[in-house]
């Protein structure tokens, strides 16, 4: 079984290899941009207001990304090395999990996501590029695996099938990446199983729309899958975050959240950025989802803007059979 699992995961990584925002040279005397103006698109490896009931640089299937080394910004460092706060999650968090998509060409893609509290109990927050990206086959059936750890062989049996995808209209993959990257967030609706909702079975995180409180630290969780990780268990980074200003980055990343000293790699895309984590359950308040990496040991999260409330409302209604919405 372990041999079959290893083979499946190796193939999966070769297929999904997300590439998102790659670093480019900074203009003399200017700030280093946090995303390339052009280049590879993101890959599928991304509320309620307040506290009441969002790809990273990597490799492509053919080898190294045209715009970044596979381990850009990490120098091949392992988790926990100096300057990197990435650590293995030492407990299962049932409300955070892994997304696995089948594609029209028979491939598989993976990502991360988190259950968020909703009236229908069936909503998962993730990144838009986890669902649709330029130049890739259309997604087919998908499953969310809450609290996933080393269970690839049974994802169809154990996962909660996705029944609806809710993307912002601005996430138009026919446009340049720099224009759509600020809208790299999405909601998914999943099935009920045996009469129970995902939220009833595994719990949920609170969801907060922007603005994000910058006084509280964040914990970013995801199933990093590029070296030195294997995508089979969750890792996390924690630390202070801040909203990226217009004098710090190109327009594509202005308004995003920055977390420094974090080496999460592809596969962590769509994973939650949590504040006010409950030490008992591991759940917290989702203030964003992992969207991009700078290539310099930093990751960028996408908060859910106030305008995303309509997407949330659509996802929180009765699950629908159609996939995707748009």
XYZ file of N, CA, C and O in Angstrom, residues 67-233:
668
model
N 10.423 31.099 -14.700
C 10.708 32.351 -14.014
C 11.266 32.186 -12.617
O 11.566 33.162 -11.961
N 11.400 30.964 -12.142
C 11.909 30.784 -10.779
C 12.477 29.396 -10.610
O 12.004 28.446 -11.203
N 13.500 29.296 -9.811
C 14.012 27.989 -9.463
C 12.997 27.271 -8.591
O 12.235 27.893 -7.864
N 12.985 25.922 -8.607
C 11.995 25.206 -7.817
C 11.984 25.604 -6.356
O 10.938 25.608 -5.732
N 13.114 25.889 -5.766
C 13.159 26.233 -4.354
C 13.573 27.682 -4.160
O 14.256 28.028 -3.199
N 13.154 28.545 -5.065
C 13.557 29.942 -4.986
C 13.217 30.527 -3.635
O 12.126 30.376 -3.142
N 14.183 31.199 -3.050
C 13.949 31.857 -1.780
C 14.153 30.962 -0.583
O 14.157 31.421 0.556
N 14.273 29.647 -0.809
C 14.445 28.739 0.313
C 15.826 28.090 0.280
O 16.242 27.486 1.251
N 16.471 28.136 -0.876
C 17.792 27.557 -0.980
C 17.836 26.079 -0.636
O 18.850 25.537 -0.224
N 16.700 25.400 -0.799
C 16.643 23.994 -0.461
C 16.550 23.743 1.023
O 16.655 22.618 1.473
N 16.340 24.776 1.801
C 16.285 24.605 3.247
C 15.106 23.753 3.646
O 14.057 23.779 3.033
N 15.276 23.001 4.695
C 14.202 22.173 5.210
C 13.356 22.951 6.189
O 13.714 24.046 6.623
N 12.193 22.391 6.558
C 11.320 23.067 7.503
C 12.019 23.300 8.824
O 12.696 22.427 9.353
N 11.856 24.498 9.347
C 12.435 24.811 10.647
C 13.856 25.300 10.592
O 14.441 25.618 11.627
N 14.458 25.376 9.376
C 15.801 25.919 9.290
C 15.785 27.399 9.642
O 14.741 28.043 9.667
N 16.971 27.952 9.891
C 17.057 29.354 10.265
C 16.338 30.226 9.243
O 16.498 30.065 8.036
N 15.564 31.169 9.732
C 14.864 32.078 8.857
C 13.597 31.514 8.260
O 12.982 32.143 7.406
N 13.168 30.339 8.656
C 11.954 29.734 8.126
C 11.128 29.218 9.300
O 11.564 28.352 10.050
N 9.931 29.739 9.464
C 9.080 29.330 10.588
C 8.237 28.101 10.284
O 7.439 27.676 11.110
N 8.386 27.519 9.088
C 7.555 26.384 8.701
C 7.788 25.194 9.623
O 8.924 24.795 9.866
N 6.697 24.623 10.107
C 6.762 23.473 11.010
C 5.667 22.474 10.639
O 4.618 22.859 10.136
N 5.881 21.191 10.936
C 4.798 20.225 10.749
C 3.716 20.460 11.793
O 4.003 20.769 12.949
N 2.481 20.346 11.383
C 1.378 20.475 12.321
C 1.345 19.223 13.185
O 1.281 18.106 12.657
N 1.417 19.398 14.485
C 1.558 18.241 15.367
C 0.223 17.658 15.808
O 0.165 16.859 16.737
N -0.831 18.077 15.138
C -2.147 17.555 15.473
C -3.015 17.625 14.225
O -2.735 18.354 13.281
N -4.075 16.860 14.203
C -5.023 16.922 13.096
C -6.013 18.048 13.369
O -6.553 18.162 14.468
N -6.218 18.897 12.390
C -7.218 19.961 12.481
C -8.349 19.576 11.528
O -8.223 19.727 10.305
N -9.459 19.060 12.047
C -10.517 18.532 11.168
C -11.119 19.555 10.221
O -11.634 19.186 9.162
N -11.054 20.847 10.576
C -11.683 21.861 9.725
C -10.756 22.379 8.626
O -11.139 23.262 7.862
N -9.551 21.840 8.535
C -8.598 22.181 7.470
C -8.271 20.901 6.717
O -8.107 19.841 7.328
N -8.184 20.974 5.410
C -7.951 19.745 4.669
C -7.381 19.965 3.292
O -6.931 21.054 2.924
N -7.423 18.903 2.529
C -6.802 18.840 1.216
C -7.884 18.734 0.150
O -8.889 18.032 0.343
N -7.672 19.414 -0.968
C -8.550 19.314 -2.124
C -7.861 18.494 -3.207
O -6.695 18.728 -3.513
N -8.585 17.547 -3.776
C -8.061 16.754 -4.888
C -9.057 16.834 -6.033
O -10.246 16.550 -5.857
N -8.548 17.256 -7.202
C -9.374 17.424 -8.391
C -8.957 16.432 -9.463
O -7.769 16.204 -9.691
N -9.933 15.864 -10.123
C -9.678 15.148 -11.365
C -9.844 16.130 -12.517
O -10.671 17.033 -12.452
N -9.046 15.955 -13.559
C -9.129 16.852 -14.705
C -9.616 16.092 -15.935
O -9.588 14.860 -15.978
N -10.048 16.865 -16.925
C -10.643 16.261 -18.110
C -9.683 15.357 -18.857
O -10.112 14.451 -19.577
N -8.382 15.586 -18.694
C -7.405 14.752 -19.399
C -6.943 13.565 -18.557
O -5.973 12.899 -18.900
N -7.619 13.308 -17.441
C -7.280 12.158 -16.612
C -6.236 12.437 -15.553
O -5.814 11.510 -14.854
N -5.818 13.678 -15.417
C -4.830 14.016 -14.397
C -5.470 14.323 -13.059
O -6.689 14.269 -12.883
N -4.621 14.641 -12.106
C -5.055 15.025 -10.772
C -4.333 16.298 -10.363
O -3.187 16.517 -10.729
N -5.005 17.127 -9.599
C -4.415 18.326 -9.029
C -4.767 18.370 -7.563
O -5.764 17.778 -7.133
N -3.946 19.059 -6.778
C -4.224 19.137 -5.357
C -4.047 20.551 -4.851
O -3.368 21.366 -5.464
N -4.697 20.828 -3.728
C -4.680 22.145 -3.125
C -5.025 21.975 -1.655
O -5.131 20.852 -1.155
N -5.223 23.091 -0.964
C -5.622 23.077 0.435
C -6.864 23.940 0.597
O -7.186 24.764 -0.264
N -7.567 23.772 1.704
C -8.769 24.563 1.944
C -9.207 24.411 3.384
O -8.616 23.651 4.165
N -10.259 25.129 3.759
C -10.749 25.105 5.129
C -12.261 25.248 5.150
O -12.840 26.019 4.367
N -12.903 24.515 6.037
C -14.340 24.639 6.251
C -14.609 25.985 6.929
O -13.921 26.341 7.889
N -15.595 26.725 6.429
C -15.997 27.965 7.092
C -17.475 27.867 7.451
O -18.276 27.254 6.733
N -17.832 28.456 8.586
C -19.196 28.383 9.086
C -20.169 28.972 8.078
O -19.932 30.037 7.513
N -21.275 28.261 7.831
C -22.259 28.690 6.843
C -23.616 28.098 7.209
O -23.688 27.048 7.865
N -24.697 28.739 6.784
C -26.026 28.215 7.088
C -26.257 26.787 6.624
O -26.933 26.008 7.300
N -25.691 26.423 5.469
C -25.883 25.057 4.987
C -24.836 24.083 5.506
O -24.910 22.885 5.238
N -23.829 24.589 6.229
C -22.808 23.714 6.800
C -21.925 23.028 5.786
O -21.294 22.016 6.106
N -21.824 23.588 4.572
C -21.180 22.857 3.477
C -20.215 23.697 2.661
O -20.018 23.449 1.469
N -19.569 24.703 3.276
C -18.741 25.641 2.521
C -17.264 25.484 2.864
O -16.887 25.401 4.038
N -16.436 25.471 1.823
C -14.979 25.405 1.948
C -14.393 26.653 1.299
O -14.764 27.012 0.171
N -13.474 27.317 1.996
C -12.757 28.468 1.457
C -11.439 27.996 0.853
O -10.727 27.175 1.448
N -11.105 28.522 -0.330
C -9.847 28.168 -0.981
C -9.460 29.297 -1.940
O -10.037 30.372 -1.901
N -8.467 29.056 -2.784
C -8.014 30.045 -3.760
C -8.644 29.778 -5.123
O -8.887 28.624 -5.488
N -8.873 30.834 -5.886
C -9.482 30.674 -7.207
C -8.601 29.860 -8.135
O -9.091 29.064 -8.951
N -7.263 30.032 -8.025
C -6.400 29.298 -8.952
C -6.381 27.808 -8.664
O -5.926 27.021 -9.484
N -6.898 27.412 -7.496
C -7.051 25.986 -7.224
C -8.118 25.365 -8.116
O -8.115 24.160 -8.353
N -9.025 26.191 -8.585
C -10.170 25.712 -9.353
C -9.946 25.849 -10.848
O -10.231 24.945 -11.622
N -9.442 27.000 -11.247
C -9.301 27.268 -12.683
C -8.078 28.132 -12.915
O -7.857 29.113 -12.215
N -7.296 27.760 -13.913
C -6.111 28.531 -14.259
C -5.881 28.474 -15.756
O -6.343 27.553 -16.427
N -5.172 29.452 -16.299
C -4.940 29.468 -17.746
C -4.146 28.255 -18.201
O -3.229 27.798 -17.523
N -4.526 27.728 -19.348
C -3.734 26.692 -19.989
C -3.793 25.326 -19.362
O -2.936 24.485 -19.638
N -4.785 25.060 -18.521
C -4.898 23.740 -17.907
C -6.246 23.132 -18.250
O -7.211 23.849 -18.543
N -6.346 21.810 -18.189
C -7.624 21.166 -18.497
C -8.713 21.606 -17.533
O -8.452 21.942 -16.376
N -9.933 21.597 -18.023
C -11.062 21.962 -17.169
C -11.174 20.967 -16.010
O -10.934 19.770 -16.182
N -11.528 21.453 -14.819
C -11.657 20.536 -13.687
C -12.892 19.660 -13.832
O -13.897 20.057 -14.422
N -12.782 18.465 -13.310
C -13.921 17.550 -13.277
C -14.365 17.357 -11.844
O -14.560 18.317 -11.107
N -14.501 16.118 -11.434
C -14.924 15.840 -10.067
C -13.833 16.240 -9.078
O -12.634 16.155 -9.369
N -14.268 16.671 -7.908
C -13.334 17.116 -6.876
C -13.840 16.675 -5.516
O -15.049 16.520 -5.299
N -12.884 16.511 -4.596
C -13.203 16.089 -3.235
C -12.411 16.920 -2.244
O -11.246 17.260 -2.484
N -13.047 17.213 -1.112
C -12.373 17.856 0.006
C -12.201 16.822 1.098
O -13.150 16.137 1.493
N -10.945 16.701 1.602
C -10.632 15.702 2.628
C -10.236 16.416 3.910
O -9.086 16.821 4.085
N -11.188 16.612 4.831
C -10.888 17.325 6.076
C -9.937 16.529 6.959
O -10.053 15.309 7.081
N -8.971 17.248 7.559
C -8.021 16.578 8.445
C -7.164 15.545 7.740
O -6.636 14.635 8.378
N -6.973 15.713 6.444
C -6.250 14.717 5.647
C -4.849 14.453 6.189
O -4.116 15.366 6.561
N -4.486 13.169 6.185
C -3.104 12.781 6.460
C -2.883 11.374 5.949
O -3.486 10.420 6.427
N -2.064 11.267 4.907
C -1.669 9.969 4.353
C -2.880 9.105 4.009
O -2.990 7.972 4.447
N -3.777 9.644 3.173
C -4.944 8.869 2.787
C -5.276 8.975 1.315
O -6.437 8.896 0.933
N -4.254 9.114 0.473
C -4.491 9.385 -0.941
C -5.283 8.280 -1.626
O -6.155 8.544 -2.456
N -5.012 7.033 -1.298
C -5.648 5.926 -2.002
C -7.164 5.899 -1.827
O -7.865 5.257 -2.608
N -7.672 6.578 -0.812
C -9.099 6.496 -0.511
C -9.806 7.845 -0.651
O -10.865 8.045 -0.073
N -9.238 8.764 -1.439
C -9.823 10.111 -1.448
C -11.239 10.124 -2.015
O -12.067 10.923 -1.589
N -11.549 9.258 -2.968
C -12.913 9.232 -3.496
C -13.897 8.688 -2.479
O -15.054 9.123 -2.424
N -13.473 7.768 -1.684
C -14.351 7.173 -0.678
C -14.495 8.058 0.554
O -15.581 8.225 1.092
N -13.385 8.635 1.002
C -13.394 9.390 2.256
C -13.664 10.875 2.084
O -14.012 11.554 3.050
N -13.478 11.394 0.866
C -13.657 12.830 0.660
C -15.111 13.241 0.530
O -15.998 12.416 0.284
N -15.336 14.534 0.700
C -16.650 15.138 0.509
C -16.662 15.745 -0.887
O -15.895 16.656 -1.193
N -17.535 15.237 -1.756
C -17.491 15.670 -3.143
C -17.974 17.109 -3.288
O -18.946 17.530 -2.665
N -17.250 17.852 -4.140
C -17.600 19.244 -4.423
C -18.794 19.266 -5.376
O -18.788 18.602 -6.413
N -19.819 20.048 -5.014
C -21.018 20.149 -5.845
C -21.202 21.532 -6.450
O -22.036 21.707 -7.330
N -20.464 22.520 -5.995
C -20.585 23.865 -6.542
C -19.306 24.645 -6.359
O -18.628 24.514 -5.343
N -18.940 25.438 -7.351
C -17.743 26.275 -7.314
C -18.167 27.717 -7.510
O -18.945 28.034 -8.415
N -17.647 28.619 -6.674
C -18.066 30.009 -6.704
C -16.826 30.892 -6.828
O -16.068 31.070 -5.875
N -16.620 31.419 -8.040
C -15.452 32.225 -8.371
C -15.862 33.672 -8.605
O -16.943 33.935 -9.145
N -15.006 34.633 -8.248
C -15.327 36.021 -8.576
C -15.331 36.225 -10.087
O -14.565 35.591 -10.816
N -16.208 37.099 -10.559
C -16.278 37.366 -11.991
C -14.936 37.863 -12.523
O -14.595 37.629 -13.688
N -14.181 38.540 -11.679
C -12.897 39.089 -12.116
C -11.849 38.006 -12.375
O -10.819 38.280 -12.987
N -12.098 36.786 -11.898
C -11.141 35.705 -12.135
C -11.381 35.152 -13.543
O -11.934 34.082 -13.744
N -10.957 35.913 -14.517
C -11.126 35.589 -15.933
C -9.775 35.141 -16.467
O -8.872 35.954 -16.701
N -9.613 33.843 -16.671
C -8.296 33.301 -17.003
C -7.872 33.591 -18.435
O -6.778 33.191 -18.842
N -8.692 34.301 -19.185
C -8.254 34.748 -20.507
C -7.481 36.055 -20.408
O -6.891 36.493 -21.402
N -7.467 36.673 -19.244
C -6.753 37.938 -19.038
C -5.382 37.669 -18.425
O -5.143 36.593 -17.875
N -4.466 38.638 -18.493
C -3.139 38.439 -17.901
C -3.232 38.184 -16.397
O -4.101 38.733 -15.704
N -2.309 37.393 -15.901
C -2.302 37.033 -14.487
C -2.246 38.266 -13.591
O -2.912 38.321 -12.556
N -1.472 39.269 -13.986
C -1.313 40.446 -13.134
C -2.642 41.156 -12.906
O -2.809 41.861 -11.925
N -3.596 40.979 -13.824
C -4.882 41.649 -13.701
C -5.856 40.889 -12.807
O -6.737 41.500 -12.195
N -5.720 39.580 -12.734
C -6.703 38.787 -11.989
C -6.192 38.317 -10.632
O -6.983 37.900 -9.781
N -4.886 38.384 -10.402
C -4.314 37.858 -9.170
C -4.923 38.460 -7.902
O -5.065 37.754 -6.900
N -5.327 39.731 -7.875
C -5.948 40.259 -6.656
C -7.271 39.580 -6.301
O -7.790 39.784 -5.196
N -7.817 38.772 -7.216
C -9.112 38.128 -6.992
C -8.949 36.619 -6.820
O -9.844 35.847 -7.174
N -7.829 36.216 -6.259
C -7.503 34.788 -6.126
C -8.140 34.189 -4.873
O -7.463 33.771 -3.947
N -9.458 34.153 -4.857
C -10.185 33.569 -3.732
C -11.447 32.908 -4.279
O -11.955 33.274 -5.349
N -11.955 31.921 -3.574
C -13.130 31.190 -4.046
C -13.797 30.489 -2.863
O -13.197 30.320 -1.792
N -15.035 30.085 -3.082
C -15.753 29.231 -2.144
C -16.240 27.999 -2.887
O -16.622 28.070 -4.065
N -16.249 26.875 -2.200
C -16.782 25.629 -2.731
C -17.957 25.178 -1.875
O -17.971 25.411 -0.661
N -18.921 24.541 -2.502
C -20.006 23.873 -1.783
C -19.792 22.373 -1.927
O -19.448 21.894 -3.016
N -19.963 21.634 -0.835
C -19.769 20.182 -0.875
C -21.073 19.472 -0.516
O -22.020 20.070 0.014
N -21.090 18.188 -0.792
C -22.254 17.350 -0.546
C -22.520 17.150 0.947
O -21.669 17.435 1.796
N -23.696 16.639 1.255
C -23.971 16.062 2.570
C -23.666 14.574 2.489
O -23.788 13.951 1.423
N -23.309 14.018 3.624
C -23.032 12.587 3.662
C -23.824 11.970 4.795
O -23.707 12.380 5.954
N -24.637 10.976 4.422
C -25.465 10.261 5.393
C -26.293 11.238 6.232
O -26.462 11.068 7.445
N -26.792 12.257 5.553
C -27.660 13.207 6.213
C -26.961 14.258 7.052
O -27.618 15.113 7.657
N -25.641 14.238 7.090
C -24.883 15.190 7.902
C -24.088 16.139 7.010
O -23.657 15.771 5.912
N -23.885 17.344 7.521
C -23.088 18.311 6.778
C -21.617 18.194 7.168
O -21.272 17.622 8.209
N -20.790 18.775 6.331
C -19.354 18.830 6.614
C -19.096 19.539 7.937
O -18.276 19.102 8.757
N -19.798 20.629 8.153
C -19.610 21.417 9.374
C -20.041 20.647 10.617
O -19.365 20.685 11.651
N -21.145 19.928 10.542
C -21.600 19.115 11.669
C -20.601 18.020 12.004
O -20.398 17.673 13.165
N -19.955 17.499 10.985
C -19.075 16.349 11.160
C -17.670 16.744 11.583
O -17.049 16.067 12.418
N -17.161 17.860 11.039
C -15.750 18.199 11.255
C -15.522 19.586 11.856
O -14.373 19.988 12.044
N -16.586 20.316 12.138
C -16.412 21.649 12.679
C -16.128 22.663 11.584
O -16.054 22.315 10.399
N -15.976 23.927 11.977
C -15.768 24.981 10.986
C -14.997 26.136 11.602
O -14.944 26.286 12.831
N -14.405 26.915 10.738
C -13.729 28.148 11.129
C -14.665 29.327 10.912
O -15.541 29.291 10.039
N -14.485 30.352 11.704
C -15.175 31.597 11.426
C -14.568 32.217 10.164
O -13.452 31.893 9.790
N -15.302 33.104 9.544
C -14.838 33.765 8.323
C -14.961 35.261 8.495
O -16.006 35.758 8.908
N -13.896 35.970 8.185
C -13.913 37.431 8.280
C -13.588 38.026 6.931
O -12.583 37.685 6.304
N -14.415 38.954 6.499
C -14.118 39.720 5.300
C -13.132 40.833 5.670
O -13.015 41.226 6.820
N -12.441 41.353 4.648
C -11.531 42.471 4.849
C -12.332 43.682 5.359
O -13.518 43.814 5.058
N -11.686 44.557 6.133
C -10.244 44.602 6.441
C -9.830 43.586 7.490
O -10.623 43.203 8.350
N -8.574 43.173 7.395
C -8.014 42.176 8.301
C -7.309 42.878 9.452
O -6.485 43.765 9.214
N -7.587 42.505 10.696
C -6.862 43.099 11.823
C -5.378 42.750 11.744
O -5.018 41.583 11.674
N -4.529 43.747 11.722
C -3.099 43.492 11.614
C -2.437 43.324 12.978
O -1.264 42.966 13.046
N -3.200 43.563 14.047
C -2.590 43.425 15.371
C -2.506 41.971 15.819
O -1.777 41.641 16.746
N -3.253 41.080 15.177
C -3.239 39.669 15.545
C -2.342 38.878 14.603
O -2.395 39.060 13.384
N -1.540 37.984 15.145
C -0.703 37.108 14.323
C -1.578 36.166 13.516
O -2.753 35.928 13.846
N -1.017 35.614 12.448
C -1.726 34.638 11.634
C -0.984 33.310 11.656
O 0.228 33.252 11.870
N -1.738 32.253 11.442
C -1.180 30.920 11.236
C -1.664 30.443 9.868
O -2.866 30.310 9.649
N -0.731 30.237 8.944
C -1.054 29.750 7.603
C -0.806 28.253 7.555
O 0.287 27.788 7.889
N -1.808 27.487 7.159
C -1.722 26.026 7.132
C -1.933 25.528 5.712
O -2.788 26.046 4.983
N -1.169 24.526 5.297
C -1.374 23.956 3.978
C -0.610 22.671 3.773
O 0.301 22.335 4.549
N -0.987 21.971 2.716
C -0.372 20.688 2.381
C 0.725 20.903 1.342
O 0.574 20.580 0.160
N 1.830 21.488 1.787
C 2.959 21.742 0.901
C 3.418 20.431 0.273
O 3.561 19.418 0.964
N 3.676 20.488 -1.047
C 3.960 19.239 -1.758
C 5.261 19.249 -2.541
O 5.681 18.207 -3.036
N 5.912 20.401 -2.690
C 7.202 20.434 -3.372
C 8.315 20.233 -2.357
O 8.139 20.483 -1.163
N 9.463 19.783 -2.833
C 10.621 19.540 -1.969
C 10.816 20.694 -0.980
O 10.724 21.853 -1.356
N 10.987 20.401 0.298
C 11.235 19.098 0.905
C 9.990 18.419 1.468
O 10.089 17.546 2.335
N 8.814 18.792 0.986
C 7.566 18.233 1.499
C 6.989 17.216 0.524
O 7.387 17.155 -0.637
N 6.001 16.445 0.983
C 5.409 15.438 0.110
C 3.905 15.589 -0.051
O 3.267 14.772 -0.712
N 3.305 16.623 0.541
C 1.880 16.845 0.386
C 0.995 15.915 1.178
O -0.231 15.971 1.082
N 1.591 15.070 2.000
C 0.817 14.054 2.700
C 0.476 14.415 4.148
O -0.231 13.687 4.814
N 0.988 15.523 4.618
C 0.657 15.964 5.974
C 0.733 17.494 6.003
O 1.465 18.105 5.218
